[in-house]
Amino acid sequence: MMRGMNMQQMMKQAKAMQKKMMAEHEELAKQEFVGKAPDDMVTATFTGDNKLVDLKINKEAVDPDDIDMLQDLVVAAINDGMTKVNEATQQTLGKYTRGMGI
């Protein structure tokens, strides 16, 4: 009888933790993260659920003779934004996976 109660308590705790984790995940998804290229020549805005919602390119970054530089700036801004989303996700939700080998 005692063992069954422990299992019920564990299941109850697991459901509560899952509910809290889902709420934190939804809250994270509502946040916005801005990635920037050097000198803010390009900015990329992401939501916490990894969706690119805005991309701004400074007109000084546009040189028809150097498209490669513009491409590098876009990639830098996107990578910076994704890094910020990933760090926030790890900080917010990582506590649920610590010690699980995930």
N, CA and C atoms as an extended XYZ file, in Angstrom:
306
Properties=species:S:1:pos:R:3:atomname:S:1:resname:S:1:resid:I:1 pbc="F F F"
N         0.827       -1.188        0.000 N   MET     1
C         0.000        0.000        0.000 CA  MET     1
C         0.874        1.256        0.000 C   MET     1
N         1.909        1.240        0.783 N   MET     2
C         2.795        2.393        0.874 CA  MET     2
C         3.481        2.660       -0.458 C   MET     2
N         3.843        1.592       -1.144 N   ARG     3
C         4.543        1.729       -2.417 CA  ARG     3
C         3.641        2.401       -3.451 C   ARG     3
N         2.370        2.045       -3.511 N   GLY     4
C         1.408        2.642       -4.429 CA  GLY     4
C         1.237        4.128       -4.178 C   GLY     4
N         1.251        4.544       -2.951 N   MET     5
C         1.098        5.954       -2.620 CA  MET     5
C         2.329        6.735       -3.076 C   MET     5
N         3.498        6.145       -2.929 N   ASN     6
C         4.710        6.801       -3.402 CA  ASN     6
C         4.669        6.989       -4.917 C   ASN     6
N         4.181        5.974       -5.633 N   MET     7
C         4.089        6.048       -7.079 CA  MET     7
C         3.068        7.118       -7.481 C   MET     7
N         1.952        7.181       -6.773 N   GLN     8
C         0.944        8.201       -7.062 CA  GLN     8
C         1.523        9.602       -6.831 C   GLN     8
N         2.256        9.752       -5.768 N   GLN     9
C         2.871       11.045       -5.452 CA  GLN     9
C         3.891       11.427       -6.522 C   GLN     9
N         4.670       10.443       -6.960 N   MET    10
C         5.650       10.713       -8.012 CA  MET    10
C         4.957       11.131       -9.305 C   MET    10
N         3.865       10.467       -9.658 N   MET    11
C         3.132       10.805      -10.875 CA  MET    11
C         2.535       12.213      -10.765 C   MET    11
N         2.055       12.535       -9.607 N   LYS    12
C         1.483       13.861       -9.369 CA  LYS    12
C         2.561       14.935       -9.516 C   LYS    12
N         3.729       14.676       -8.960 N   GLN    13
C         4.841       15.618       -9.067 CA  GLN    13
C         5.311       15.756      -10.516 C   GLN    13
N         5.343       14.637      -11.226 N   ALA    14
C         5.772       14.660      -12.627 CA  ALA    14
C         4.800       15.482      -13.467 C   ALA    14
N         3.507       15.325      -13.231 N   LYS    15
C         2.512       16.105      -13.973 CA  LYS    15
C         2.610       17.588      -13.641 C   LYS    15
N         2.843       17.901      -12.391 N   ALA    16
C         2.996       19.307      -11.993 CA  ALA    16
C         4.234       19.918      -12.646 C   ALA    16
N         5.322       19.157      -12.678 N   MET    17
C         6.546       19.647      -13.298 CA  MET    17
C         6.342       19.829      -14.800 C   MET    17
N         5.645       18.908      -15.431 N   GLN    18
C         5.377       19.005      -16.863 CA  GLN    18
C         4.519       20.245      -17.163 C   GLN    18
N         3.539       20.489      -16.336 N   LYS    19
C         2.673       21.659      -16.519 CA  LYS    19
C         3.479       22.952      -16.380 C   LYS    19
N         4.363       22.993      -15.387 N   LYS    20
C         5.204       24.172      -15.176 CA  LYS    20
C         6.164       24.361      -16.347 C   LYS    20
N         6.741       23.263      -16.832 N   MET    21
C         7.671       23.337      -17.945 CA  MET    21
C         6.963       23.844      -19.204 C   MET    21
N         5.759       23.378      -19.461 N   MET    22
C         5.003       23.832      -20.634 CA  MET    22
C         4.677       25.322      -20.527 C   MET    22
N         4.328       25.781      -19.342 N   ALA    23
C         4.028       27.203      -19.141 CA  ALA    23
C         5.278       28.047      -19.388 C   ALA    23
N         6.420       27.592      -18.902 N   GLU    24
C         7.667       28.327      -19.114 CA  GLU    24
C         8.053       28.306      -20.591 C   GLU    24
N         7.800       27.201      -21.268 N   HIS    25
C         8.098       27.099      -22.695 CA  HIS    25
C         7.227       28.076      -23.483 C   HIS    25
N         5.958       28.158      -23.153 N   GLU    26
C         5.054       29.094      -23.826 CA  GLU    26
C         5.486       30.542      -23.576 C   GLU    26
N         5.912       30.828      -22.365 N   GLU    27
C         6.369       32.176      -22.032 CA  GLU    27
C         7.641       32.514      -22.813 C   GLU    27
N         8.535       31.569      -22.926 N   LEU    28
C         9.765       31.760      -23.686 CA  LEU    28
C         9.444       32.028      -25.160 C   LEU    28
N         8.471       31.321      -25.706 N   ALA    29
C         8.103       31.476      -27.116 CA  ALA    29
C         7.593       32.886      -27.410 C   ALA    29
N         7.046       33.570      -26.425 N   LYS    30
C         6.514       34.924      -26.605 CA  LYS    30
C         7.608       35.993      -26.624 C   LYS    30
N         8.776       35.642      -26.119 N   GLN    31
C         9.860       36.616      -26.046 CA  GLN    31
C        10.511       36.803      -27.413 C   GLN    31
N        11.143       37.965      -27.588 N   GLU    32
C        11.883       38.227      -28.817 CA  GLU    32
C        13.363       38.398      -28.508 C   GLU    32
N        14.197       37.936      -29.436 N   PHE    33
C        15.640       37.992      -29.296 CA  PHE    33
C        16.207       38.604      -30.567 C   PHE    33
N        17.094       39.567      -30.409 N   VAL    34
C        17.656       40.266      -31.562 CA  VAL    34
C        19.122       39.901      -31.716 C   VAL    34
N        19.433       39.341      -32.865 N   GLY    35
C        20.812       39.037      -33.210 CA  GLY    35
C        21.359       40.167      -34.060 C   GLY    35
N        22.633       40.475      -33.864 N   LYS    36
C        23.228       41.601      -34.573 CA  LYS    36
C        24.541       41.206      -35.229 C   LYS    36
N        24.732       41.754      -36.417 N   ALA    37
C        26.012       41.631      -37.100 CA  ALA    37
C        26.894       42.776      -36.603 C   ALA    37
N        28.188       42.710      -36.884 N   PRO    38
C        29.072       43.804      -36.467 CA  PRO    38
C        28.535       45.170      -36.922 C   PRO    38
N        28.683       46.156      -36.052 N   ASP    39
C        28.234       47.529      -36.296 CA  ASP    39
C        26.728       47.623      -36.536 C   ASP    39
N        25.977       46.616      -36.126 N   ASP    40
C        24.514       46.589      -36.308 CA  ASP    40
C        24.100       46.785      -37.764 C   ASP    40
N        24.947       46.346      -38.684 N   MET    41
C        24.636       46.490      -40.109 CA  MET    41
C        23.434       45.637      -40.508 C   MET    41
N        23.252       44.511      -39.818 N   VAL    42
C        22.102       43.638      -40.042 CA  VAL    42
C        21.611       43.189      -38.677 C   VAL    42
N        20.282       43.215      -38.484 N   THR    43
C        19.695       42.673      -37.262 CA  THR    43
C        18.639       41.644      -37.644 C   THR    43
N        18.593       40.585      -36.874 N   ALA    44
C        17.629       39.513      -37.095 CA  ALA    44
C        16.873       39.291      -35.784 C   ALA    44
N        15.552       39.357      -35.851 N   THR    45
C        14.731       39.186      -34.660 CA  THR    45
C        14.039       37.827      -34.708 C   THR    45
N        14.177       37.089      -33.613 N   PHE    46
C        13.587       35.761      -33.481 CA  PHE    46
C        12.638       35.727      -32.296 C   PHE    46
N        11.662       34.839      -32.371 N   THR    47
C        10.854       34.536      -31.193 CA  THR    47
C        11.546       33.409      -30.445 C   THR    47
N        11.135       33.187      -29.218 N   GLY    48
C        11.746       32.147      -28.399 CA  GLY    48
C        11.517       30.747      -28.913 C   GLY    48
N        10.612       30.590      -29.891 N   ASP    49
C        10.422       29.270      -30.479 CA  ASP    49
C        11.116       29.161      -31.842 C   ASP    49
N        12.205       29.927      -31.984 N   ASN    50
C        13.120       29.845      -33.124 CA  ASN    50
C        12.540       30.292      -34.456 C   ASN    50
N        11.603       31.205      -34.449 N   LYS    51
C        11.070       31.723      -35.695 CA  LYS    51
C        11.676       33.091      -35.990 C   LYS    51
N        12.184       33.254      -37.195 N   LEU    52
C        12.703       34.542      -37.642 CA  LEU    52
C        11.494       35.399      -37.988 C   LEU    52
N        11.338       36.545      -37.291 N   VAL    53
C        10.167       37.391      -37.511 CA  VAL    53
C        10.516       38.736      -38.134 C   VAL    53
N        11.786       39.093      -38.163 N   ASP    54
C        12.179       40.359      -38.768 CA  ASP    54
C        13.656       40.311      -39.136 C   ASP    54
N        13.981       40.950      -40.245 N   LEU    55
C        15.360       41.051      -40.698 CA  LEU    55
C        15.535       42.453      -41.242 C   LEU    55
N        16.449       43.195      -40.648 N   LYS    56
C        16.706       44.559      -41.087 CA  LYS    56
C        18.134       44.652      -41.595 C   LYS    56
N        18.269       45.294      -42.747 N   ILE    57
C        19.576       45.476      -43.361 CA  ILE    57
C        19.815       46.973      -43.518 C   ILE    57
N        20.864       47.440      -42.892 N   ASN    58
C        21.251       48.843      -42.991 CA  ASN    58
C        21.683       49.114      -44.429 C   ASN    58
N        21.224       50.228      -44.990 N   LYS    59
C        21.525       50.492      -46.403 CA  LYS    59
C        23.023       50.589      -46.678 C   LYS    59
N        23.813       50.955      -45.663 N   GLU    60
C        25.266       51.002      -45.854 CA  GLU    60
C        25.867       49.610      -46.048 C   GLU    60
N        25.118       48.591      -45.665 N   ALA    61
C        25.615       47.217      -45.809 CA  ALA    61
C        25.449       46.707      -47.239 C   ALA    61
N        24.662       47.422      -48.026 N   VAL    62
C        24.372       46.966      -49.383 CA  VAL    62
C        25.362       47.579      -50.369 C   VAL    62
N        26.242       46.746      -50.849 N   ASP    63
C        27.221       47.142      -51.868 CA  ASP    63
C        27.097       46.139      -52.997 C   ASP    63
N        26.549       46.556      -54.140 N   PRO    64
C        26.350       45.608      -55.243 CA  PRO    64
C        27.635       44.908      -55.678 C   PRO    64
N        28.768       45.521      -55.391 N   ASP    65
C        30.042       44.912      -55.782 CA  ASP    65
C        30.592       43.958      -54.726 C   ASP    65
N        29.911       43.876      -53.588 N   ASP    66
C        30.398       43.006      -52.516 CA  ASP    66
C        29.220       42.296      -51.834 C   ASP    66
N        28.519       41.485      -52.595 N   ILE    67
C        27.386       40.726      -52.074 CA  ILE    67
C        27.841       39.737      -51.002 C   ILE    67
N        29.047       39.228      -51.123 N   ASP    68
C        29.555       38.275      -50.133 CA  ASP    68
C        29.576       38.878      -48.730 C   ASP    68
N        29.948       40.154      -48.622 N   MET    69
C        29.976       40.788      -47.308 CA  MET    69
C        28.558       40.862      -46.728 C   MET    69
N        27.580       41.221      -47.548 N   LEU    70
C        26.197       41.289      -47.076 CA  LEU    70
C        25.729       39.917      -46.614 C   LEU    70
N        26.049       38.904      -47.375 N   GLN    71
C        25.668       37.552      -46.974 CA  GLN    71
C        26.304       37.179      -45.637 C   GLN    71
N        27.558       37.522      -45.457 N   ASP    72
C        28.242       37.238      -44.187 CA  ASP    72
C        27.589       37.974      -43.024 C   ASP    72
N        27.164       39.215      -43.261 N   LEU    73
C        26.509       39.991      -42.210 CA  LEU    73
C        25.165       39.381      -41.840 C   LEU    73
N        24.417       38.932      -42.833 N   VAL    74
C        23.126       38.292      -42.559 CA  VAL    74
C        23.336       37.015      -41.757 C   VAL    74
N        24.289       36.214      -42.167 N   VAL    75
C        24.584       34.971      -41.445 CA  VAL    75
C        25.016       35.276      -40.006 C   VAL    75
N        25.852       36.289      -39.825 N   ALA    76
C        26.316       36.653      -38.474 CA  ALA    76
C        25.145       37.073      -37.590 C   ALA    76
N        24.237       37.884      -38.130 N   ALA    77
C        23.085       38.336      -37.344 CA  ALA    77
C        22.172       37.171      -36.981 C   ALA    77
N        21.941       36.292      -37.937 N   ILE    78
C        21.080       35.125      -37.681 CA  ILE    78
C        21.722       34.212      -36.644 C   ILE    78
N        22.992       33.933      -36.789 N   ASN    79
C        23.676       33.076      -35.813 CA  ASN    79
C        23.665       33.690      -34.421 C   ASN    79
N        23.852       35.008      -34.338 N   ASP    80
C        23.824       35.687      -33.043 CA  ASP    80
C        22.438       35.566      -32.408 C   ASP    80
N        21.404       35.766      -33.203 N   GLY    81
C        20.040       35.638      -32.685 CA  GLY    81
C        19.727       34.232      -32.223 C   GLY    81
N        20.125       33.235      -33.017 N   MET    82
C        19.879       31.843      -32.631 CA  MET    82
C        20.636       31.477      -31.360 C   MET    82
N        21.839       31.997      -31.212 N   THR    83
C        22.605       31.756      -29.991 CA  THR    83
C        21.863       32.318      -28.784 C   THR    83
N        21.316       33.510      -28.924 N   LYS    84
C        20.571       34.126      -27.817 CA  LYS    84
C        19.329       33.315      -27.461 C   LYS    84
N        18.609       32.832      -28.473 N   VAL    85
C        17.430       31.993      -28.215 CA  VAL    85
C        17.852       30.711      -27.498 C   VAL    85
N        18.910       30.076      -27.993 N   ASN    86
C        19.374       28.823      -27.388 CA  ASN    86
C        19.838       29.012      -25.950 C   ASN    86
N        20.543       30.106      -25.685 N   GLU    87
C        20.993       30.373      -24.313 CA  GLU    87
C        19.811       30.605      -23.385 C   GLU    87
N        18.815       31.356      -23.844 N   ALA    88
C        17.633       31.605      -23.013 CA  ALA    88
C        16.853       30.318      -22.785 C   ALA    88
N        16.763       29.487      -23.811 N   THR    89
C        16.069       28.205      -23.671 CA  THR    89
C        16.779       27.328      -22.655 C   THR    89
N        18.090       27.260      -22.755 N   GLN    90
C        18.859       26.450      -21.812 CA  GLN    90
C        18.713       26.978      -20.386 C   GLN    90
N        18.741       28.295      -20.253 N   GLN    91
C        18.617       28.893      -18.927 CA  GLN    91
C        17.229       28.653      -18.338 C   GLN    91
N        16.204       28.733      -19.187 N   THR    92
C        14.832       28.585      -18.706 CA  THR    92
C        14.425       27.128      -18.533 C   THR    92
N        14.714       26.302      -19.525 N   LEU    93
C        14.227       24.928      -19.511 CA  LEU    93
C        15.288       23.896      -19.162 C   LEU    93
N        16.558       24.287      -19.152 N   GLY    94
C        17.638       23.357      -18.864 CA  GLY    94
C        17.543       22.715      -17.504 C   GLY    94
N        16.914       23.398      -16.563 N   LYS    95
C        16.805       22.837      -15.211 CA  LYS    95
C        15.994       21.544      -15.198 C   LYS    95
N        15.161       21.337      -16.225 N   TYR    96
C        14.349       20.126      -16.280 CA  TYR    96
C        15.111       18.939      -16.840 C   TYR    96
N        16.195       19.202      -17.538 N   THR    97
C        16.940       18.096      -18.157 CA  THR    97
C        18.301       17.860      -17.517 C   THR    97
N        18.709       18.689      -16.578 N   ARG    98
C        20.021       18.490      -15.920 CA  ARG    98
C        20.071       17.111      -15.281 C   ARG    98
N        21.180       16.450      -15.518 N   GLY    99
C        21.374       15.147      -14.901 CA  GLY    99
C        20.697       14.015      -15.638 C   GLY    99
N        20.028       14.303      -16.754 N   MET   100
C        19.322       13.258      -17.508 CA  MET   100
C        20.125       12.774      -18.700 C   MET   100
N        21.272       13.408      -18.945 N   GLY   101
C        22.075       13.001      -20.082 CA  GLY   101
C        21.502       13.487      -21.408 C   GLY   101
N        20.664       14.509      -21.370 N   ILE   102
C        20.046       15.049      -22.591 CA  ILE   102
C        20.811       16.258      -23.054 C   ILE   102
